[in-house]
Coordinates of C-alpha atoms in Angstrom, one line a residue:
Chain A
M1 CA 12.4 19.9 -4.9
N2 CA 14.1 20.9 -1.7
P3 CA 17.6 22.2 -2.7
N4 CA 19.1 20.4 0.3
M5 CA 18.3 17.1 -1.4
K6 CA 21.6 15.7 -2.7
A7 CA 20.6 12.2 -3.8
I8 CA 17.6 10.4 -5.1
I9 CA 17.0 6.7 -4.6
F10 CA 14.7 5.1 -7.1
D11 CA 13.1 1.7 -6.8
V12 CA 13.4 -0.3 -9.9
Y13 CA 10.6 -2.8 -10.6
G14 CA 7.3 -1.0 -11.1
T15 CA 8.9 2.4 -10.5
L16 CA 11.5 3.0 -13.3
F17 CA 10.7 -0.2 -15.3
D18 CA 7.3 -1.6 -16.1
V19 CA 7.2 -5.2 -14.8
Y20 CA 4.1 -5.7 -16.9
S21 CA 6.0 -5.0 -20.1
I22 CA 6.8 -8.7 -19.9
T23 CA 3.2 -9.4 -20.7
S24 CA 3.9 -9.4 -24.5
K25 CA 6.6 -12.0 -24.1
C26 CA 4.2 -14.1 -21.9
E27 CA 1.5 -13.7 -24.5
E28 CA 3.8 -14.7 -27.3
L29 CA 4.6 -18.0 -25.6
Y30 CA 1.2 -18.6 -24.1
P31 CA -1.4 -16.9 -26.3
G32 CA -4.5 -15.7 -24.4
N33 CA -2.7 -16.0 -21.1
G34 CA -0.2 -13.1 -21.1
E35 CA -1.9 -10.7 -18.8
K36 CA -3.1 -13.3 -16.2
M37 CA 0.4 -14.8 -16.3
S38 CA 2.4 -11.7 -15.7
T39 CA 0.0 -10.5 -13.0
L40 CA 0.2 -13.8 -11.1
W41 CA 4.0 -14.0 -11.6
R42 CA 4.5 -10.6 -10.0
K43 CA 2.0 -11.3 -7.2
K44 CA 3.8 -14.5 -6.3
Q45 CA 7.3 -13.0 -6.7
L46 CA 6.4 -10.4 -4.0
E47 CA 4.8 -13.0 -1.8
Y48 CA 7.8 -15.3 -1.9
A49 CA 10.2 -12.4 -1.2
F50 CA 8.2 -11.5 1.9
L51 CA 7.8 -15.1 3.1
C52 CA 11.5 -15.8 2.8
Q53 CA 12.3 -12.7 4.8
L54 CA 9.7 -13.5 7.4
M55 CA 11.1 -17.0 7.8
D56 CA 14.6 -15.7 7.8
K57 CA 15.5 -18.0 4.9
Y58 CA 17.1 -15.8 2.3
R59 CA 16.9 -16.7 -1.4
S60 CA 18.0 -14.3 -4.1
F61 CA 15.4 -12.4 -6.1
L62 CA 16.5 -14.3 -9.2
S63 CA 15.8 -17.6 -7.5
I64 CA 12.5 -16.2 -6.3
T65 CA 11.6 -14.9 -9.7
R66 CA 12.2 -18.3 -11.2
S67 CA 10.1 -20.1 -8.5
S68 CA 7.2 -17.7 -8.8
L69 CA 7.3 -18.1 -12.6
K70 CA 7.0 -21.8 -12.2
Y71 CA 4.2 -21.4 -9.7
A72 CA 2.3 -19.1 -12.0
L73 CA 2.6 -21.5 -14.9
N74 CA 1.5 -24.4 -12.8
E75 CA -1.5 -22.5 -11.4
L76 CA -2.6 -21.5 -14.9
Q77 CA -1.9 -25.1 -16.1
L78 CA 0.5 -24.0 -18.8
L79 CA 3.2 -26.4 -19.9
Y80 CA 6.8 -25.3 -19.8
N81 CA 10.3 -26.6 -20.1
E82 CA 13.9 -25.3 -19.4
E83 CA 13.8 -23.4 -22.7
S84 CA 10.6 -21.4 -22.1
E85 CA 11.7 -20.7 -18.5
K86 CA 15.0 -19.4 -19.8
I87 CA 13.3 -17.2 -22.4
L88 CA 11.0 -15.6 -19.8
L89 CA 13.7 -15.1 -17.2
E90 CA 15.9 -13.4 -19.8
A91 CA 12.9 -11.2 -20.7
Y92 CA 12.8 -10.1 -17.1
K93 CA 16.3 -8.5 -17.7
Q94 CA 14.9 -6.5 -20.6
L95 CA 11.8 -4.8 -19.1
S96 CA 10.8 -1.5 -20.6
P97 CA 11.2 1.8 -18.7
F98 CA 8.0 3.8 -18.2
P99 CA 7.7 6.4 -21.1
E100 CA 8.5 9.5 -19.0
V101 CA 11.4 8.1 -17.1
E102 CA 14.4 8.8 -19.4
S103 CA 13.5 12.4 -19.9
V104 CA 13.0 13.0 -16.1
L105 CA 16.3 11.4 -15.2
Q106 CA 18.0 13.4 -17.9
Q107 CA 16.7 16.6 -16.4
L108 CA 17.7 15.6 -12.8
Q109 CA 21.2 14.5 -13.8
N110 CA 24.1 16.7 -12.7
K111 CA 21.8 18.3 -10.1
K112 CA 21.4 15.2 -7.9
K113 CA 23.1 11.9 -7.4
L114 CA 20.8 9.3 -9.0
V115 CA 20.9 5.7 -7.8
V116 CA 18.6 2.7 -8.0
F117 CA 18.0 0.4 -5.1
S118 CA 16.1 -2.8 -5.4
N119 CA 15.1 -6.2 -4.0
G120 CA 16.6 -7.5 -7.3
S121 CA 19.9 -9.3 -7.1
H122 CA 22.8 -7.9 -9.1
D123 CA 22.5 -10.7 -11.7
M124 CA 19.1 -9.3 -12.6
L125 CA 19.7 -5.6 -12.0
E126 CA 22.9 -5.1 -13.8
P127 CA 21.8 -6.5 -17.2
L128 CA 18.5 -4.7 -16.9
V129 CA 19.8 -1.2 -16.0
K130 CA 23.0 -1.3 -18.0
T131 CA 21.5 -2.3 -21.3
S132 CA 18.6 0.2 -21.0
T133 CA 18.3 3.7 -22.2
L134 CA 18.4 4.9 -18.5
S135 CA 22.0 3.7 -18.0
P136 CA 23.8 7.0 -18.7
Y137 CA 21.8 8.7 -15.9
I138 CA 22.3 6.1 -13.1
D139 CA 25.3 6.8 -10.8
D140 CA 25.0 3.5 -8.8
I141 CA 23.1 0.3 -8.5
I142 CA 22.4 -0.8 -4.9
S143 CA 20.9 -4.3 -4.2
I144 CA 19.6 -5.7 -0.9
D145 CA 21.4 -8.9 -2.0
D146 CA 24.6 -7.4 -0.4
V147 CA 22.9 -7.6 3.0
K148 CA 20.3 -10.3 2.3
Q149 CA 17.5 -8.3 3.9
Y150 CA 14.5 -7.6 1.7
K151 CA 12.7 -4.3 1.6
P152 CA 10.6 -3.2 3.5
T153 CA 12.8 -4.3 6.5
P154 CA 14.6 -1.3 8.2
A155 CA 18.0 -3.2 7.6
S156 CA 17.5 -3.0 3.8
Y157 CA 17.0 0.8 3.8
L158 CA 19.9 1.2 6.2
H159 CA 22.1 -0.6 3.6
A160 CA 21.1 1.9 0.9
L161 CA 21.7 4.8 3.3
R162 CA 25.2 3.6 4.2
T163 CA 26.1 2.8 0.6
L164 CA 25.2 6.3 -0.5
G165 CA 27.1 8.0 2.3
Y166 CA 24.7 11.0 2.6
E167 CA 22.7 12.0 5.6
K168 CA 19.1 10.7 5.7
E169 CA 17.7 14.2 5.2
E170 CA 19.7 14.7 2.1
I171 CA 18.0 11.8 0.3
L172 CA 14.6 11.5 -1.5
F173 CA 13.3 7.9 -1.8
V174 CA 11.1 7.3 -4.8
S175 CA 8.9 4.2 -5.4
S176 CA 5.6 3.3 -7.0
N177 CA 5.2 0.3 -4.7
G178 CA 3.0 1.2 -1.7
W179 CA 4.7 -1.3 0.6
D180 CA 8.1 0.1 -0.3
I181 CA 7.0 3.7 0.5
I182 CA 5.6 2.5 3.8
G183 CA 8.9 0.8 4.6
A184 CA 11.1 3.7 3.6
T185 CA 8.9 6.3 5.4
N186 CA 9.0 4.0 8.5
F187 CA 12.8 3.9 8.2
G188 CA 12.9 7.7 8.2
F189 CA 13.5 8.6 4.6
K190 CA 11.7 11.5 2.9
T191 CA 9.5 9.6 0.4
A192 CA 7.7 10.3 -2.9
W193 CA 5.1 7.8 -3.9
V194 CA 4.7 7.4 -7.7
N195 CA 1.1 6.5 -7.6
R196 CA 0.8 5.2 -11.2
K197 CA -2.5 3.3 -10.6
N198 CA -4.2 6.1 -8.8
L199 CA -4.7 4.0 -5.6
P200 CA -5.9 5.4 -2.3
L201 CA -3.3 6.0 0.5
D202 CA -2.6 3.0 2.7
E203 CA -4.1 3.0 6.2
L204 CA -1.0 2.2 8.2
D205 CA -0.4 5.8 9.6
T206 CA 2.8 6.0 7.5
L207 CA 2.2 8.6 4.8
P208 CA 4.5 9.6 2.0
H209 CA 5.8 13.1 1.9
F210 CA 5.0 13.6 -1.8
M211 CA 2.7 11.9 -4.2
F212 CA 2.9 12.0 -8.1
R213 CA 1.0 10.3 -10.8
D214 CA 4.3 9.6 -12.6
L215 CA 7.9 10.6 -12.4
S216 CA 7.4 13.9 -14.2
G217 CA 5.7 15.2 -11.0
M218 CA 9.2 15.4 -9.5
L219 CA 10.2 18.2 -11.9
K220 CA 7.6 20.6 -10.7
Chain B
M1 CA -3.1 -40.5 11.4
N2 CA 0.1 -41.4 13.2
P3 CA -0.9 -42.6 16.7
N4 CA 2.1 -40.7 18.2
M5 CA 0.3 -37.5 17.3
K6 CA -1.1 -36.1 20.5
A7 CA -2.2 -32.7 19.5
I8 CA -3.5 -30.9 16.4
I9 CA -3.0 -27.2 15.8
F10 CA -5.6 -25.7 13.5
D11 CA -5.3 -22.3 11.8
V12 CA -8.5 -20.3 12.1
Y13 CA -9.1 -17.9 9.2
G14 CA -9.6 -19.8 6.0
T15 CA -9.0 -23.2 7.7
L16 CA -11.8 -23.7 10.2
F17 CA -13.8 -20.5 9.4
D18 CA -14.6 -19.2 5.9
V19 CA -13.3 -15.6 5.7
Y20 CA -15.5 -15.1 2.6
S21 CA -18.6 -15.9 4.6
I22 CA -18.5 -12.2 5.3
T23 CA -19.3 -11.6 1.7
S24 CA -23.1 -11.6 2.3
K25 CA -22.8 -8.9 5.0
C26 CA -20.6 -6.8 2.6
E27 CA -23.2 -7.4 -0.1
E28 CA -26.0 -6.3 2.2
L29 CA -24.3 -3.0 3.0
Y30 CA -22.8 -2.5 -0.5
P31 CA -25.0 -4.2 -3.1
G32 CA -23.1 -5.4 -6.1
N33 CA -19.7 -5.1 -4.3
G34 CA -19.8 -7.9 -1.8
E35 CA -17.4 -10.2 -3.5
K36 CA -14.8 -7.6 -4.7
M37 CA -14.9 -6.1 -1.2
S38 CA -14.4 -9.2 0.8
T39 CA -11.6 -10.3 -1.5
L40 CA -9.7 -7.0 -1.3
W41 CA -10.3 -6.7 2.4
R42 CA -8.7 -10.2 3.0
K43 CA -5.8 -9.4 0.6
K44 CA -4.9 -6.2 2.3
Q45 CA -5.4 -7.7 5.8
L46 CA -2.6 -10.2 5.0
E47 CA -0.4 -7.7 3.3
Y48 CA -0.6 -5.3 6.3
A49 CA 0.2 -8.1 8.8
F50 CA 3.2 -9.1 6.8
L51 CA 4.3 -5.4 6.4
C52 CA 4.0 -4.6 10.1
Q53 CA 6.1 -7.7 10.9
L54 CA 8.7 -6.9 8.3
M55 CA 9.0 -3.4 9.6
D56 CA 9.1 -4.6 13.2
K57 CA 6.1 -2.4 14.0
Y58 CA 3.5 -4.6 15.6
R59 CA -0.2 -3.8 15.4
S60 CA -2.9 -6.2 16.5
F61 CA -4.8 -8.1 13.9
L62 CA -8.0 -6.3 15.0
S63 CA -6.3 -3.0 14.2
I64 CA -5.0 -4.4 10.9
T65 CA -8.4 -5.8 10.0
R66 CA -9.9 -2.3 10.6
S67 CA -7.3 -0.6 8.5
S68 CA -7.6 -3.0 5.7
L69 CA -11.4 -2.7 5.7
K70 CA -11.0 1.1 5.4
Y71 CA -8.5 0.7 2.6
A72 CA -10.8 -1.7 0.7
L73 CA -13.7 0.6 1.0
N74 CA -11.6 3.5 -0.2
E75 CA -10.2 1.6 -3.2
L76 CA -13.7 0.6 -4.2
Q77 CA -14.9 4.2 -3.6
L78 CA -17.6 3.1 -1.2
L79 CA -18.8 5.5 1.5
Y80 CA -18.6 4.4 5.1
N81 CA -19.0 5.8 8.6
E82 CA -18.4 4.5 12.1
E83 CA -21.6 2.6 12.1
S84 CA -21.0 0.6 8.9
E85 CA -17.3 0.0 10.0
K86 CA -18.6 -1.4 13.3
I87 CA -21.2 -3.7 11.6
L88 CA -18.5 -5.2 9.4
L89 CA -15.9 -5.7 12.1
E90 CA -18.6 -7.3 14.3
A91 CA -19.4 -9.6 11.4
Y92 CA -15.8 -10.7 11.3
K93 CA -16.4 -12.2 14.8
Q94 CA -19.2 -14.3 13.4
L95 CA -17.7 -16.0 10.4
S96 CA -19.2 -19.4 9.4
P97 CA -17.2 -22.6 9.9
F98 CA -16.7 -24.6 6.7
P99 CA -19.4 -27.2 6.4
E100 CA -17.4 -30.3 7.3
V101 CA -15.4 -28.8 10.2
E102 CA -17.8 -29.5 13.1
S103 CA -18.2 -33.2 12.3
V104 CA -14.5 -33.7 11.9
L105 CA -13.6 -32.0 15.2
Q106 CA -16.3 -34.1 16.9
Q107 CA -14.7 -37.3 15.6
L108 CA -11.2 -36.2 16.6
Q109 CA -12.2 -35.0 20.1
N110 CA -11.1 -37.2 23.0
K111 CA -8.4 -38.8 20.7
K112 CA -6.2 -35.7 20.3
K113 CA -5.9 -32.4 22.0
L114 CA -7.4 -29.8 19.6
V115 CA -6.3 -26.2 19.7
V116 CA -6.5 -23.2 17.4
F117 CA -3.6 -20.9 16.7
S118 CA -4.0 -17.7 14.8
N119 CA -2.6 -14.3 13.8
G120 CA -5.9 -13.0 15.1
S121 CA -5.8 -11.2 18.5
H122 CA -7.8 -12.6 21.4
D123 CA -10.4 -9.8 21.0
M124 CA -11.3 -11.3 17.6
L125 CA -10.7 -15.0 18.2
E126 CA -12.5 -15.5 21.5
P127 CA -15.8 -14.1 20.3
L128 CA -15.5 -16.0 17.0
V129 CA -14.6 -19.4 18.4
K130 CA -16.6 -19.3 21.7
T131 CA -19.9 -18.4 20.0
S132 CA -19.5 -20.9 17.2
T133 CA -20.7 -24.5 17.0
L134 CA -17.0 -25.5 17.2
S135 CA -16.5 -24.3 20.7
P136 CA -17.2 -27.6 22.5
Y137 CA -14.3 -29.3 20.6
I138 CA -11.6 -26.7 21.0
D139 CA -9.3 -27.2 24.0
D140 CA -7.3 -24.0 23.8
I141 CA -7.1 -20.7 21.8
I142 CA -3.5 -19.6 21.1
S143 CA -2.8 -16.2 19.6
I144 CA 0.4 -14.7 18.2
D145 CA -0.7 -11.5 20.0
D146 CA 0.9 -12.9 23.2
V147 CA 4.3 -12.7 21.6
K148 CA 3.5 -10.0 18.9
Q149 CA 5.2 -12.1 16.2
Y150 CA 3.1 -12.8 13.2
K151 CA 3.0 -16.1 11.3
P152 CA 5.0 -17.2 9.3
T153 CA 7.9 -16.1 11.6
P154 CA 9.6 -19.0 13.4
A155 CA 9.0 -17.1 16.7
S156 CA 5.3 -17.3 16.2
Y157 CA 5.3 -21.1 15.8
L158 CA 7.6 -21.5 18.7
H159 CA 5.0 -19.7 20.8
A160 CA 2.4 -22.3 19.8
L161 CA 4.8 -25.1 20.6
R162 CA 5.7 -23.8 24.0
T163 CA 2.1 -23.1 24.9
L164 CA 1.0 -26.6 24.0
G165 CA 3.8 -28.2 26.0
Y166 CA 4.2 -31.2 23.7
E167 CA 7.2 -32.3 21.6
K168 CA 7.3 -31.0 18.0
E169 CA 6.9 -34.6 16.6
E170 CA 3.7 -35.1 18.7
I171 CA 1.9 -32.2 16.9
L172 CA 0.2 -32.0 13.5
F173 CA -0.2 -28.4 12.1
V174 CA -3.2 -27.9 9.9
S175 CA -3.8 -24.8 7.7
S176 CA -5.4 -24.0 4.4
N177 CA -3.1 -21.0 3.9
G178 CA -0.1 -21.9 1.8
W179 CA 2.1 -19.3 3.4
D180 CA 1.2 -20.7 6.8
I181 CA 2.0 -24.2 5.8
I182 CA 5.4 -23.1 4.4
G183 CA 6.2 -21.3 7.7
A184 CA 5.1 -24.2 9.9
T185 CA 7.0 -26.7 7.8
N186 CA 10.1 -24.5 7.8
F187 CA 9.8 -24.3 11.6
G188 CA 9.8 -28.1 11.8
F189 CA 6.2 -29.0 12.4
K190 CA 4.5 -31.9 10.6
T191 CA 2.0 -30.2 8.4
A192 CA -1.2 -30.9 6.6
W193 CA -2.3 -28.4 3.9
V194 CA -6.0 -28.2 3.5
N195 CA -6.0 -27.2 -0.1
R196 CA -9.5 -26.0 -0.4
K197 CA -9.0 -24.2 -3.7
N198 CA -7.1 -27.0 -5.4
L199 CA -4.0 -24.9 -6.0
P200 CA -0.6 -26.2 -7.1
L201 CA 2.1 -26.7 -4.5
D202 CA 4.3 -23.7 -3.8
E203 CA 7.8 -23.6 -5.2
L204 CA 9.9 -22.8 -2.1
D205 CA 11.2 -26.3 -1.5
T206 CA 9.1 -26.6 1.7
L207 CA 6.5 -29.2 1.1
P208 CA 3.6 -30.1 3.4
H209 CA 3.6 -33.7 4.8
F210 CA 0.0 -34.2 4.0
M211 CA -2.5 -32.6 1.6
F212 CA -6.3 -32.8 1.8
R213 CA -9.1 -31.1 -0.2
D214 CA -11.0 -30.4 3.1
L215 CA -10.7 -31.3 6.7
S216 CA -12.5 -34.7 6.3
G217 CA -9.3 -36.0 4.7
M218 CA -7.8 -36.1 8.1
L219 CA -10.1 -38.9 9.2
K220 CA -8.9 -41.4 6.6

């Protein structure tokens, strides 16, 4: 990695933590529906965040995560009550990190400043990060909730840049979400796409500077 | 329908015309892949339109439709060249109307002003609408391309309102796309959701005023 890089910004959901690790909790509550449910929940969560941003009607990611959960349960015609909703939302604060993440962060620590930056609101991010094994390696938790502008808007990335206090060219932006990488590259960050699903590059003339299959590619 | 309603705005893709009618052309070129391909193409087309809007980097819907087609072919690992790309993009200008649409428009004609309003650019919309059987019933074709603000932004719906020249309460907004209905309702239009897939209502506290299974519900 370029020695001029002083800080690394990591996206959270899908990049450090596996949003589909919630599948087992979904399966436990709704046997036979875990996978369909977690997939639809995530799909709607992203759609709702984008829609709220496009309509200029901000709602926190926690509120959006709750709404998209309800929608997913309705579409799959699964019954729920306050209790099951609470269990699932709590589980979203205990997602599992991807297997290689802790070791990679450990090796980068003390060499670079390591921060996370997410569409998640602090009431979701803090419990998730602080109770995880990754906590000792994370120097700061930055949320778009402070400016109420969702990624991939330029305003959201500007918030991360300002909070960090480094120059743009001193920062590497890391995400596994294609739309996040497009947004961050468009903003002017140096970007690394963690292409966990081995997908083709997007066709919006906004290419990431680096591409890895998982985070361990960053160490090479 | 409320007799004070003077005009009806119809969304185009998915509402009057079936975007999945392109499946047969996809299947012809890529046997065994038609359905997967048309589904992924549409999914990426919407994602790219939203991303460009969120990044404030406008690209026309024709350009986005081309990019999303390329992406879909890449993800499905299907080979293409300029010729096959051209055939598929041309086919997007010849989508089929849903079966009930012509008869419904015929019955509404002369009672209300009937216009279409779409994220599509004029170079896609004009050939589609004007060569279709619906053409005699459509009084105007309005595109967000004139203001370069995609639905569901408030600015896009404002453009339709201004172009029509009626009062908001004199207009009924009709779409089968949930995100479009949310956006139009949020803007302040009276809305009718054509819920062709029998999906549950979205959970964003923005409910349509009417809901029909197909357009013929409007005649009751």
